[in-house]
Each structure stands twice: as structure tokens, then as C-alpha cells.
mmCIF file of C-alpha atoms in Angstrom:
data_model
loop_
_atom_site.group_PDB
_atom_site.id
_atom_site.type_symbol
_atom_site.label_atom_id
_atom_site.label_comp_id
_atom_site.label_asym_id
_atom_site.label_seq_id
_atom_site.Cartn_x
_atom_site.Cartn_y
_atom_site.Cartn_z
ATOM 1 C CA MET A 29 43.376 -54.696 7.456
ATOM 2 C CA ALA A 30 40.974 -57.525 8.765
ATOM 3 C CA SER A 31 40.077 -57.280 12.293
ATOM 4 C CA SER A 32 40.052 -60.637 14.409
ATOM 5 C CA ALA A 33 37.612 -59.173 16.767
ATOM 6 C CA ARG A 34 34.580 -59.000 14.736
ATOM 7 C CA VAL A 35 31.231 -59.835 15.905
ATOM 8 C CA ASP A 36 27.847 -60.884 13.997
ATOM 9 C CA LEU A 37 24.610 -58.922 14.822
ATOM 10 C CA ASP A 38 23.565 -60.905 17.935
ATOM 11 C CA GLY A 39 27.210 -60.135 19.541
ATOM 12 C CA ASN A 40 28.840 -63.489 18.663
ATOM 13 C CA PRO A 41 32.615 -63.832 17.137
ATOM 14 C CA ILE A 42 32.551 -64.091 13.911
ATOM 15 C CA LYS A 43 34.684 -67.318 12.848
ATOM 16 C CA PRO A 44 36.996 -67.140 9.789
ATOM 17 C CA LEU A 45 35.570 -68.806 6.595
ATOM 18 C CA THR A 46 36.375 -70.392 3.771
ATOM 19 C CA ILE A 47 34.177 -69.308 1.060
ATOM 20 C CA CYS A 48 33.490 -71.075 -2.561
ATOM 21 C CA MET A 49 32.623 -68.163 -4.804
ATOM 22 C CA ILE A 50 31.435 -69.433 -8.207
ATOM 23 C CA GLY A 51 31.311 -66.107 -10.525
ATOM 24 C CA ALA A 52 33.853 -64.259 -8.593
ATOM 25 C CA GLY A 53 35.473 -62.848 -11.500
ATOM 26 C CA GLY A 54 32.197 -60.881 -12.841
ATOM 27 C CA PHE A 55 30.740 -57.487 -11.314
ATOM 28 C CA ILE A 56 29.272 -58.501 -8.222
ATOM 29 C CA GLY A 57 32.251 -61.172 -7.389
ATOM 30 C CA SER A 58 35.010 -58.617 -7.786
ATOM 31 C CA HIS A 59 33.197 -55.971 -5.115
ATOM 32 C CA LEU A 60 32.408 -58.977 -3.117
ATOM 33 C CA CYS A 61 35.960 -60.136 -3.073
ATOM 34 C CA GLU A 62 37.431 -56.813 -2.519
ATOM 35 C CA LYS A 63 35.049 -56.442 0.222
ATOM 36 C CA ILE A 64 35.786 -59.799 2.047
ATOM 37 C CA MET A 65 39.550 -59.387 1.878
ATOM 38 C CA THR A 66 39.639 -55.844 3.187
ATOM 39 C CA VAL A 67 37.244 -55.908 5.918
ATOM 40 C CA THR A 68 37.120 -59.828 7.264
ATOM 41 C CA PRO A 69 39.550 -62.749 7.701
ATOM 42 C CA HIS A 70 37.852 -65.172 5.518
ATOM 43 C CA ILE A 71 39.336 -67.347 2.663
ATOM 44 C CA VAL A 72 37.996 -67.391 -0.888
ATOM 45 C CA LEU A 73 38.358 -70.054 -3.630
ATOM 46 C CA ALA A 74 37.337 -67.726 -6.515
ATOM 47 C CA LEU A 75 36.044 -69.710 -9.196
ATOM 48 C CA ASP A 76 35.440 -68.316 -12.936
ATOM 49 C CA VAL A 77 36.661 -68.566 -16.428
ATOM 50 C CA TYR A 78 38.113 -64.803 -16.432
ATOM 51 C CA ASN A 79 39.785 -62.764 -13.697
ATOM 52 C CA ASP A 80 40.496 -59.740 -15.138
ATOM 53 C CA LYS A 81 38.257 -57.930 -12.750
ATOM 54 C CA ILE A 82 39.917 -59.681 -9.814
ATOM 55 C CA LYS A 83 43.347 -59.168 -10.997
ATOM 56 C CA HIS A 84 44.015 -56.459 -8.770
ATOM 57 C CA LEU A 85 43.533 -58.818 -5.628
ATOM 58 C CA LEU A 86 45.509 -61.576 -6.974
ATOM 59 C CA GLU A 87 48.964 -59.454 -7.629
ATOM 60 C CA PRO A 88 51.145 -59.306 -5.901
ATOM 61 C CA ASP A 89 52.038 -61.681 -3.519
ATOM 62 C CA SER A 90 52.966 -58.463 -1.154
ATOM 63 C CA LEU A 91 49.139 -58.034 -0.535
ATOM 64 C CA PRO A 92 48.121 -57.704 3.094
ATOM 65 C CA TRP A 93 45.542 -60.659 2.002
ATOM 66 C CA SER A 94 48.112 -62.808 -0.094
ATOM 67 C CA GLY A 95 47.222 -66.362 0.121
ATOM 68 C CA ARG A 96 43.574 -65.627 1.377
ATOM 69 C CA ILE A 97 42.145 -65.156 -2.603
ATOM 70 C CA GLN A 98 42.917 -68.459 -4.636
ATOM 71 C CA PHE A 99 41.820 -67.855 -8.367
ATOM 72 C CA HIS A 100 40.639 -71.590 -9.576
ATOM 73 C CA ARG A 101 39.865 -71.330 -13.771
ATOM 74 C CA ILE A 102 36.854 -73.476 -13.612
ATOM 75 C CA ASN A 103 33.736 -73.406 -16.159
ATOM 76 C CA ILE A 104 31.134 -75.006 -13.743
ATOM 77 C CA LYS A 105 29.701 -76.992 -16.741
ATOM 78 C CA HIS A 106 32.040 -79.406 -16.969
ATOM 79 C CA ASP A 107 34.324 -79.561 -14.351
ATOM 80 C CA SER A 108 35.041 -82.406 -11.904
ATOM 81 C CA ARG A 109 37.136 -80.488 -9.557
ATOM 82 C CA LEU A 110 33.732 -78.337 -8.569
ATOM 83 C CA GLU A 111 32.497 -80.583 -5.856
ATOM 84 C CA GLY A 112 35.575 -80.753 -4.128
ATOM 85 C CA LEU A 113 36.118 -77.310 -3.973
ATOM 86 C CA ILE A 114 32.245 -76.645 -2.687
ATOM 87 C CA LYS A 115 33.777 -79.598 0.260
ATOM 88 C CA MET A 116 36.529 -77.648 0.994
ATOM 89 C CA ALA A 117 34.752 -74.640 2.216
ATOM 90 C CA ASP A 118 32.070 -73.632 4.825
ATOM 91 C CA LEU A 119 29.847 -71.349 2.207
ATOM 92 C CA THR A 120 29.240 -71.328 -1.145
ATOM 93 C CA ILE A 121 28.198 -68.543 -3.069
ATOM 94 C CA ASN A 122 26.701 -68.729 -6.572
ATOM 95 C CA LEU A 123 26.708 -65.902 -8.674
ATOM 96 C CA ALA A 124 26.910 -67.502 -11.756
ATOM 97 C CA ALA A 125 24.328 -66.517 -14.713
ATOM 98 C CA ILE A 126 24.014 -65.310 -18.016
ATOM 99 C CA CYS A 127 21.899 -62.194 -16.716
ATOM 100 C CA THR A 128 22.042 -59.741 -19.725
ATOM 101 C CA PRO A 129 18.311 -58.908 -21.244
ATOM 102 C CA ALA A 130 19.570 -58.960 -24.623
ATOM 103 C CA ASP A 131 20.522 -62.707 -24.595
ATOM 104 C CA TYR A 132 17.025 -63.555 -23.100
ATOM 105 C CA ASN A 133 15.243 -63.806 -26.372
ATOM 106 C CA THR A 134 18.184 -64.218 -28.865
ATOM 107 C CA ARG A 135 19.804 -67.033 -26.743
ATOM 108 C CA PRO A 136 16.954 -68.525 -24.820
ATOM 109 C CA LEU A 137 18.697 -71.929 -24.483
ATOM 110 C CA ASP A 138 21.768 -70.470 -23.133
ATOM 111 C CA THR A 139 20.026 -68.202 -20.807
ATOM 112 C CA ILE A 140 17.981 -71.667 -19.486
ATOM 113 C CA TYR A 141 20.704 -73.943 -19.164
ATOM 114 C CA SER A 142 23.352 -71.439 -17.558
ATOM 115 C CA ASN A 143 20.378 -70.417 -15.032
ATOM 116 C CA PHE A 144 18.904 -73.354 -14.232
ATOM 117 C CA ILE A 145 20.801 -76.490 -15.538
ATOM 118 C CA ASP A 146 24.241 -75.415 -14.395
ATOM 119 C CA ALA A 147 23.248 -74.679 -11.129
ATOM 120 C CA LEU A 148 21.968 -77.945 -10.239
ATOM 121 C CA PRO A 149 25.051 -79.643 -9.403
ATOM 122 C CA VAL A 150 26.317 -76.492 -7.000
ATOM 123 C CA VAL A 151 22.745 -76.939 -5.492
ATOM 124 C CA LYS A 152 23.332 -80.698 -5.115
ATOM 125 C CA TYR A 153 26.885 -80.706 -3.781
ATOM 126 C CA CYS A 154 25.867 -78.187 -1.287
ATOM 127 C CA SER A 155 22.920 -80.705 0.009
ATOM 128 C CA GLU A 156 24.747 -83.927 0.056
ATOM 129 C CA ASN A 157 27.765 -82.405 1.810
ATOM 130 C CA ASN A 158 25.928 -80.371 4.472
ATOM 131 C CA LYS A 159 27.080 -76.894 3.208
ATOM 132 C CA ARG A 160 25.531 -73.677 3.016
ATOM 133 C CA LEU A 161 24.692 -71.754 0.269
ATOM 134 C CA ILE A 162 23.554 -68.204 -0.786
ATOM 135 C CA HIS A 163 22.322 -68.202 -4.408
ATOM 136 C CA PHE A 164 21.854 -65.225 -6.351
ATOM 137 C CA SER A 165 18.538 -64.883 -8.277
ATOM 138 C CA THR A 166 16.947 -62.168 -9.857
ATOM 139 C CA CYS A 167 13.988 -59.531 -9.025
ATOM 140 C CA GLU A 168 12.959 -60.785 -12.552
ATOM 141 C CA VAL A 169 11.378 -63.470 -11.009
ATOM 142 C CA TYR A 170 8.542 -61.224 -10.115
ATOM 143 C CA GLY A 171 7.872 -60.557 -13.682
ATOM 144 C CA LYS A 172 5.056 -58.155 -14.018
ATOM 145 C CA THR A 173 3.256 -56.207 -11.438
ATOM 146 C CA ILE A 174 -0.207 -57.015 -10.733
ATOM 147 C CA GLY A 175 -0.712 -53.260 -11.692
ATOM 148 C CA SER A 176 0.110 -53.563 -14.732
ATOM 149 C CA PHE A 177 -2.986 -55.674 -15.920
ATOM 150 C CA LEU A 178 -5.396 -52.950 -14.493
ATOM 151 C CA PRO A 179 -7.025 -50.012 -16.790
ATOM 152 C CA LYS A 180 -4.144 -47.210 -17.418
ATOM 153 C CA ASP A 181 -6.652 -45.046 -15.779
ATOM 154 C CA SER A 182 -7.419 -46.987 -12.617
ATOM 155 C CA PRO A 183 -6.473 -45.313 -9.182
ATOM 156 C CA LEU A 184 -5.534 -48.477 -7.867
ATOM 157 C CA ARG A 185 -2.212 -48.140 -10.178
ATOM 158 C CA LYS A 186 -1.010 -45.845 -7.579
ATOM 159 C CA ASP A 187 -1.723 -48.183 -4.516
ATOM 160 C CA PRO A 188 1.567 -49.749 -3.338
ATOM 161 C CA GLU A 189 -0.255 -53.143 -3.008
ATOM 162 C CA TYR A 190 -0.305 -53.525 -6.649
ATOM 163 C CA TYR A 191 3.364 -52.607 -7.728
ATOM 164 C CA VAL A 192 5.667 -53.074 -4.559
ATOM 165 C CA LEU A 193 6.828 -56.527 -4.542
ATOM 166 C CA LYS A 194 7.435 -58.536 -1.363
ATOM 167 C CA GLU A 195 9.291 -61.699 -1.499
ATOM 168 C CA ASP A 196 6.686 -63.836 0.786
ATOM 169 C CA ALA A 197 3.789 -62.666 -0.957
ATOM 170 C CA SER A 198 3.753 -61.044 -4.419
ATOM 171 C CA PRO A 199 2.939 -63.576 -7.348
ATOM 172 C CA CYS A 200 5.430 -64.498 -10.235
ATOM 173 C CA ILE A 201 3.832 -63.007 -13.416
ATOM 174 C CA PHE A 202 4.931 -63.837 -16.816
ATOM 175 C CA GLY A 203 4.288 -63.142 -20.119
ATOM 176 C CA SER A 204 3.321 -65.962 -22.878
ATOM 177 C CA ILE A 205 5.861 -68.836 -24.189
ATOM 178 C CA GLU A 206 6.294 -67.163 -27.645
ATOM 179 C CA LYS A 207 7.940 -64.174 -25.509
ATOM 180 C CA GLN A 208 11.105 -65.313 -24.841
ATOM 181 C CA ARG A 209 12.631 -62.629 -22.809
ATOM 182 C CA TRP A 210 11.205 -64.317 -19.851
ATOM 183 C CA SER A 211 13.459 -67.724 -20.190
ATOM 184 C CA TYR A 212 15.700 -65.708 -17.539
ATOM 185 C CA ALA A 213 12.936 -65.344 -15.100
ATOM 186 C CA CYS A 214 11.464 -68.776 -15.544
ATOM 187 C CA ALA A 215 15.047 -70.581 -15.137
ATOM 188 C CA LYS A 216 15.864 -68.304 -12.143
ATOM 189 C CA GLN A 217 12.704 -68.874 -10.314
ATOM 190 C CA LEU A 218 12.679 -72.771 -11.002
ATOM 191 C CA ILE A 219 16.399 -72.881 -9.631
ATOM 192 C CA GLU A 220 14.890 -71.036 -6.576
ATOM 193 C CA ARG A 221 11.995 -73.612 -6.107
ATOM 194 C CA LEU A 222 14.258 -76.324 -5.820
ATOM 195 C CA ILE A 223 16.790 -74.808 -3.414
ATOM 196 C CA TYR A 224 13.357 -73.874 -1.055
ATOM 197 C CA ALA A 225 12.787 -77.945 -1.525
ATOM 198 C CA GLU A 226 16.301 -78.665 -1.157
ATOM 199 C CA GLY A 227 15.984 -76.716 2.489
ATOM 200 C CA ALA A 228 12.553 -78.307 3.327
ATOM 201 C CA GLU A 229 13.151 -81.740 2.285
ATOM 202 C CA ASN A 230 16.998 -82.486 2.891
ATOM 203 C CA GLY A 231 17.928 -79.617 5.414
ATOM 204 C CA LEU A 232 19.908 -77.651 2.917
ATOM 205 C CA GLU A 233 21.037 -73.969 4.523
ATOM 206 C CA PHE A 234 20.238 -71.415 2.122
ATOM 207 C CA THR A 235 19.561 -67.855 1.591
ATOM 208 C CA ILE A 236 18.402 -66.419 -1.901
ATOM 209 C CA VAL A 237 19.274 -62.934 -3.002
ATOM 210 C CA ARG A 238 17.080 -61.124 -5.381
ATOM 211 C CA PRO A 239 19.300 -57.971 -6.755
ATOM 212 C CA PHE A 240 17.278 -55.108 -7.976
ATOM 213 C CA ASN A 241 19.883 -53.394 -10.493
ATOM 214 C CA TRP A 242 22.988 -53.283 -8.740
ATOM 215 C CA ILE A 243 25.178 -50.842 -10.479
ATOM 216 C CA GLY A 244 28.499 -49.066 -9.900
ATOM 217 C CA PRO A 245 32.220 -49.834 -11.397
ATOM 218 C CA ARG A 246 33.361 -52.797 -13.415
ATOM 219 C CA MET A 247 29.606 -53.413 -14.517
ATOM 220 C CA ASP A 248 29.218 -55.387 -17.802
ATOM 221 C CA PHE A 249 31.520 -53.726 -20.631
ATOM 222 C CA ILE A 250 32.096 -51.272 -23.264
ATOM 223 C CA PRO A 251 31.374 -52.879 -26.590
ATOM 224 C CA GLY A 252 34.428 -52.824 -28.704
ATOM 225 C CA ILE A 253 36.476 -52.046 -25.965
ATOM 226 C CA ASP A 254 36.317 -54.668 -23.237
ATOM 227 C CA GLY A 255 33.832 -56.962 -24.662
ATOM 228 C CA PRO A 256 32.073 -57.660 -28.323
ATOM 229 C CA SER A 257 31.342 -54.825 -30.548
ATOM 230 C CA GLU A 258 28.247 -56.503 -31.208
ATOM 231 C CA GLY A 259 27.341 -57.111 -27.907
ATOM 232 C CA VAL A 260 24.514 -55.144 -26.065
ATOM 233 C CA PRO A 261 24.883 -54.974 -22.187
ATOM 234 C CA ARG A 262 22.445 -53.648 -19.691
ATOM 235 C CA VAL A 263 21.145 -50.291 -19.552
ATOM 236 C CA LEU A 264 23.770 -48.528 -17.537
ATOM 237 C CA ALA A 265 27.026 -49.611 -19.472
ATOM 238 C CA CYS A 266 24.739 -49.199 -22.605
ATOM 239 C CA PHE A 267 23.958 -45.634 -21.640
ATOM 240 C CA SER A 268 27.475 -45.121 -20.593
ATOM 241 C CA ASN A 269 28.765 -46.601 -24.120
ATOM 242 C CA ASN A 270 26.515 -43.700 -25.883
ATOM 243 C CA LEU A 271 27.965 -41.205 -23.454
ATOM 244 C CA LEU A 272 31.630 -41.917 -24.062
ATOM 245 C CA ARG A 273 30.741 -42.224 -27.862
ATOM 246 C CA ARG A 274 29.360 -38.866 -27.706
ATOM 247 C CA GLU A 275 25.949 -40.998 -29.184
ATOM 248 C CA PRO A 276 22.163 -40.186 -28.236
ATOM 249 C CA LEU A 277 21.248 -42.641 -25.616
ATOM 250 C CA LYS A 278 18.665 -45.227 -27.382
ATOM 251 C CA LEU A 279 15.251 -45.589 -25.024
ATOM 252 C CA VAL A 280 13.432 -48.850 -25.629
ATOM 253 C CA ASP A 281 9.930 -48.067 -26.097
ATOM 254 C CA GLY A 282 10.302 -44.486 -24.992
ATOM 255 C CA GLY A 283 11.945 -45.149 -21.907
ATOM 256 C CA GLU A 284 8.473 -45.583 -20.023
ATOM 257 C CA SER A 285 9.610 -48.578 -17.660
ATOM 258 C CA GLN A 286 10.395 -47.271 -13.919
ATOM 259 C CA ARG A 287 13.227 -49.245 -12.049
ATOM 260 C CA THR A 288 15.168 -48.915 -8.986
ATOM 261 C CA PHE A 289 19.069 -48.624 -8.726
ATOM 262 C CA ILE A 290 21.441 -49.392 -5.947
ATOM 263 C CA TYR A 291 24.928 -48.660 -5.544
ATOM 264 C CA ILE A 292 26.917 -51.766 -5.338
ATOM 265 C CA LYS A 293 28.990 -51.209 -2.341
ATOM 266 C CA ASP A 294 25.317 -50.802 -0.566
ATOM 267 C CA ALA A 295 24.541 -53.951 -1.489
ATOM 268 C CA ILE A 296 27.445 -55.467 -0.979
ATOM 269 C CA GLU A 297 27.188 -54.606 2.452
ATOM 270 C CA ALA A 298 23.804 -56.755 2.646
ATOM 271 C CA VAL A 299 25.649 -59.703 1.082
ATOM 272 C CA LEU A 300 28.252 -59.688 3.859
ATOM 273 C CA LEU A 301 25.432 -59.320 6.873
ATOM 274 C CA MET A 302 24.366 -62.431 5.303
ATOM 275 C CA THR A 303 27.403 -63.882 4.879
ATOM 276 C CA GLU A 304 28.362 -63.267 8.756
ATOM 277 C CA ASN A 305 24.887 -63.867 10.023
ATOM 278 C CA PRO A 306 23.660 -67.434 8.979
ATOM 279 C CA ALA A 307 21.303 -67.549 12.236
ATOM 280 C CA ARG A 308 19.215 -64.837 10.590
ATOM 281 C CA ALA A 309 19.983 -65.244 6.918
ATOM 282 C CA ASN A 310 19.343 -69.061 6.343
ATOM 283 C CA GLY A 311 15.847 -70.071 4.859
ATOM 284 C CA GLN A 312 15.348 -66.311 3.602
ATOM 285 C CA ILE A 313 14.827 -64.811 0.436
ATOM 286 C CA PHE A 314 15.835 -61.284 0.911
ATOM 287 C CA ASN A 315 15.171 -58.012 -2.051
ATOM 288 C CA VAL A 316 18.398 -56.286 -1.938
ATOM 289 C CA GLY A 317 17.369 -52.791 -3.522
ATOM 290 C CA ASN A 318 16.808 -49.140 -3.020
ATOM 291 C CA PRO A 319 13.112 -47.876 -3.505
ATOM 292 C CA ASN A 320 14.094 -44.389 -2.896
ATOM 293 C CA ASN A 321 16.246 -44.415 -5.936
ATOM 294 C CA GLU A 322 13.150 -45.019 -8.473
ATOM 295 C CA VAL A 323 12.938 -43.413 -12.039
ATOM 296 C CA THR A 324 11.826 -44.112 -15.127
ATOM 297 C CA VAL A 325 14.574 -45.211 -18.035
ATOM 298 C CA ARG A 326 13.969 -41.758 -20.043
ATOM 299 C CA GLN A 327 14.573 -39.878 -16.653
ATOM 300 C CA LEU A 328 17.867 -42.287 -15.940
ATOM 301 C CA ALA A 329 18.784 -41.178 -19.308
ATOM 302 C CA GLU A 330 18.275 -37.627 -18.651
ATOM 303 C CA MET A 331 20.192 -38.244 -14.997
ATOM 304 C CA MET A 332 23.425 -39.894 -16.837
ATOM 305 C CA THR A 333 23.598 -37.134 -19.556
ATOM 306 C CA GLU A 334 23.843 -34.494 -16.926
ATOM 307 C CA VAL A 335 26.308 -36.355 -14.793
ATOM 308 C CA TYR A 336 28.283 -37.091 -17.219
ATOM 309 C CA SER A 337 29.035 -33.788 -18.615
ATOM 310 C CA LYS A 338 30.131 -32.858 -15.239
ATOM 311 C CA VAL A 339 32.648 -35.469 -14.653
ATOM 312 C CA SER A 340 34.007 -35.416 -18.134
ATOM 313 C CA GLY A 341 33.737 -31.746 -18.810
ATOM 314 C CA GLU A 342 32.130 -32.160 -22.251
ATOM 315 C CA PRO A 343 28.550 -30.516 -23.263
ATOM 316 C CA PRO A 344 25.751 -32.690 -23.333
ATOM 317 C CA LEU A 345 24.390 -33.243 -27.368
ATOM 318 C CA GLU A 346 21.820 -31.152 -28.579
ATOM 319 C CA VAL A 347 19.769 -34.383 -29.440
ATOM 320 C CA PRO A 348 20.568 -36.382 -25.968
ATOM 321 C CA THR A 349 17.996 -39.250 -26.603
ATOM 322 C CA ILE A 350 16.317 -41.150 -29.286
ATOM 323 C CA ASP A 351 13.435 -43.434 -29.242
ATOM 324 C CA VAL A 352 13.691 -47.196 -30.836
ATOM 325 C CA SER A 353 11.273 -49.883 -30.425
ATOM 326 C CA SER A 354 11.827 -53.336 -28.363
ATOM 327 C CA GLN A 355 11.927 -55.304 -31.436
ATOM 328 C CA GLU A 356 14.415 -53.091 -32.938
ATOM 329 C CA PHE A 357 16.669 -52.821 -30.203
ATOM 330 C CA TYR A 358 16.134 -56.777 -28.527
ATOM 331 C CA GLY A 359 14.772 -58.569 -31.424
ATOM 332 C CA VAL A 360 11.193 -60.539 -31.776
ATOM 333 C CA GLY A 361 10.443 -61.869 -28.364
ATOM 334 C CA TYR A 362 11.007 -59.243 -26.075
ATOM 335 C CA ASP A 363 8.717 -58.443 -23.074
ATOM 336 C CA ASP A 364 8.931 -56.346 -20.198
ATOM 337 C CA SER A 365 7.769 -55.616 -16.707
ATOM 338 C CA ASP A 366 6.229 -52.086 -15.867
ATOM 339 C CA LYS A 367 7.997 -51.105 -12.695
ATOM 340 C CA ARG A 368 10.077 -53.157 -9.917
ATOM 341 C CA ILE A 369 9.807 -51.474 -6.740
ATOM 342 C CA PRO A 370 11.147 -53.987 -3.617
ATOM 343 C CA ASP A 371 9.889 -54.145 -0.482
ATOM 344 C CA MET A 372 12.582 -54.062 2.035
ATOM 345 C CA THR A 373 10.562 -55.648 5.251
ATOM 346 C CA ILE A 374 12.400 -58.517 5.567
ATOM 347 C CA ILE A 375 16.126 -57.789 4.648
ATOM 348 C CA ASN A 376 15.413 -54.742 7.502
ATOM 349 C CA ARG A 377 13.551 -57.120 9.880
ATOM 350 C CA GLN A 378 16.471 -59.776 9.788
ATOM 351 C CA LEU A 379 19.686 -57.818 9.044
ATOM 352 C CA GLY A 380 18.856 -54.371 10.198
ATOM 353 C CA TRP A 381 19.863 -53.195 6.647
ATOM 354 C CA ASN A 382 19.079 -50.047 4.197
ATOM 355 C CA PRO A 383 20.902 -48.528 1.155
ATOM 356 C CA LYS A 384 22.413 -45.503 1.726
ATOM 357 C CA THR A 385 23.938 -43.841 -1.563
ATOM 358 C CA SER A 386 21.575 -41.557 -3.458
ATOM 359 C CA LEU A 387 21.132 -42.412 -7.342
ATOM 360 C CA TRP A 388 22.821 -38.867 -8.367
ATOM 361 C CA ASP A 389 25.764 -39.805 -5.989
ATOM 362 C CA LEU A 390 26.206 -43.826 -7.252
ATOM 363 C CA LEU A 391 26.072 -42.345 -11.033
ATOM 364 C CA GLU A 392 28.812 -39.839 -10.465
ATOM 365 C CA SER A 393 30.872 -42.506 -8.806
ATOM 366 C CA THR A 394 30.254 -44.781 -11.733
ATOM 367 C CA LEU A 395 30.281 -42.302 -14.599
ATOM 368 C CA THR A 396 33.883 -40.706 -12.997
ATOM 369 C CA TYR A 397 34.888 -44.645 -13.340
ATOM 370 C CA GLN A 398 33.842 -45.029 -16.632
ATOM 371 C CA HIS A 399 35.150 -41.833 -17.979
ATOM 372 C CA ARG A 400 38.384 -42.537 -16.699
ATOM 373 C CA THR A 401 38.954 -45.974 -17.478
ATOM 374 C CA TYR A 402 37.250 -45.917 -21.274
ATOM 375 C CA ALA A 403 37.469 -42.410 -22.570
ATOM 376 C CA GLU A 404 40.867 -43.086 -23.970
ATOM 377 C CA ALA A 405 40.464 -46.158 -25.612
ATOM 378 C CA ILE A 406 37.211 -45.197 -27.116
ATOM 379 C CA LYS A 407 38.933 -42.151 -28.673
ATOM 380 C CA LYS A 408 41.181 -44.119 -30.249
ATOM 381 C CA ALA A 409 39.014 -46.579 -31.544
ATOM 382 C CA ILE A 410 37.062 -43.838 -33.511
ATOM 383 C CA ALA A 411 39.734 -42.473 -34.675
ATOM 384 C CA LYS A 412 41.673 -45.593 -35.831
ATOM 385 C CA PRO A 413 39.459 -46.551 -39.151
ATOM 386 C CA ALA A 414 40.311 -42.644 -40.197
ATOM 387 C CA GLY A 415 44.214 -42.838 -39.430
ATOM 388 C CA THR A 416 44.133 -46.394 -41.433
ATOM 389 C CA SER A 417 42.258 -45.659 -44.475
#
């Protein structure tokens, strides 16, 4: 049950909020709704096209938070109800986005419209109606690191000043225009700049979140099971799909890119702190990641193979990975950043937040969920063609 005696970081009582959450039915939204329902008294107006990932919060009516979460089936591109719902709320959290790398250079127009054009009315309505906005951006706005342009044998490549990404200091460095993979990052950066300008010129109260590879249960989809067969989800779901199907994990360009990964439940703690501490969060841009969980994509594949063997009881394949080119996997126009390591100074100073979960533990939790949720369905899907021929 939610406690009514909760206080913020400065010791002030936290007043119940009405939150308009756009994209509430997605991976992040489902975990954020879950957290809000279980530990706070806040009301959520949950906006999305689909609600599969939050059905467990909506039904039955006997749930302890019954009445505090209301689902509104809305596509924000063309729905006149959007402004009214934002007006009803104290705070709007915008999670809506196309955020799958496979789409960035194959559907660049949809990517730009989804992440910039479709977000414009949300920013406008919040600004005009004096409503606070928490907007989800991406770590991809940083693009490539300064270090990636240095000679490969340069000792400066190991200097954190050349690769650790800081909200208030690091430049945003993208590839050339024909590398349409950067359509997503450019659209996200431009909406950030618009929000920042609305704050400077019109007094919009805002917080911008830059997630660094949040992973956990309910992330993305498994192709052919709860998503399109030809779909290409993000790396964790891609590798999960390979493991579930007992296929080698595909390493794009050798899996040399370095990434950090953070457990969704740790990240949601940070978002709740932003939600309930506006005096500390307003006007801030926050990196939310775990720099302690840094690995190459190849190392991630090796860890996932080991963890999945443990949780499933199945031996790993003799050849667990294969290398593929980025053009073969993503199509023409793909490009990538070498590493994404977040600086955590600002979020630690403002909110006192630090991530807790190790990479091994978060992979074990996530792959246990993936195995429990999908293993039988995949076995049936694999067996079906043989049984019907």
C-alpha cells in the first residue's frame, strides 16, 4: 500500500499528484506505473495505443490502487483529447518514441516525426498551461565521443575527458547526413533544445532524462511471438531471441562497441525522485545509467550466453556467436558510437541517486523472465511448421 506520510529529499511532505504519462504502455512506462501504484498515492492518466504491458495494473477492480490508474487509448499524433488530459494533470511524463536502432536508417521519416514533430504539441500544451514536463530523451544525443576521432594508438583514448559524457559539457557529435542512423539522435536533440528554450523564454518547468541502455523484463519484443517476425529489437531482446531459439548471437561489426547497462528498477527509482523533488529536478538534464556496468557488446553476448545456460538448464551452443556487418544487419546508412559512458555527477548531486544492480544480477533477473515468458511459445512456433507440413 502507498504511504501517505512520505517526504521529499528536503523533508517536505509529498502531495499526491495527477500524472499524465504518455507512452505508459511501453517497457519504461509499465515499470514506472507499477512503481507509482505500489509506493505512492499518485494518480496516473496512462496514455498509449496498447496496454498489454500494464494490463496487470488495470484489472481486476479489486487491486489496492483501483481507480488511481486510468487507461486512455490515444495516438498523440491526431487526438484532440491530448490537451485536456495534460490540463487535468500536475505533471506530464512523455515516454513516446520510436527508439529501435533498426528503424533509424530504414524508417528515418517516421523516426524524425515520432521523436520531434509528434512531441511538439506535448511541449506546447505544457508550456501554455503552466504544467511541469519530464521528457525522455536518449544518451544517443551525445553521438560519438571526442576520443573516437583520435588515432587508435593515442593514449588520450583512455583519458575519461575524451569519452565520459557530461550533460553540461560534452558536445553532440553526429555522423554525416547520409548516415541516417543519426535521424533519431538529431530529432531527440532538437526537441531537447526546444524544451530548454521554452524554459528560458516562457518559464516551462522541465526535466530531461537521458537513459543509458535501461534493460529488464518486458523490454521490446521477441520477433514472431509478441512482435513482427521480421522485426529487429534492441540488443538485449535480439540476443534473448537468439538464446531462446538456440541460434548463435549476431555480433554487429564484431561487437566492439562499448556500452553501459542499467537495471530498469534502479532507473525507475531515479525517475520517481525527479517526479517528487521538482525543486531539485526542474531545469535539469540527467544522465541515468550505470558506468560500473560497462562491457563491449561481445562481452555482453558472452555473459548472456553464460547466464541463460544457468537459468534455462540448457548447455550453450558450440559456436555461441557469429559476426555480421552493420550493413547486412541494419541496412545501408548505419553508423554507431564507440562508447557511451555516463558522468553521474549532476544526478548524484541533485537527487543523491546511484544505481545498485550489477550487470550479472540484472541479466539473471531479465533472462529468467524471458525464459519463463517465451520459452514454451518459441518451442511451439519452431515445431509448428514441421507439424503442419
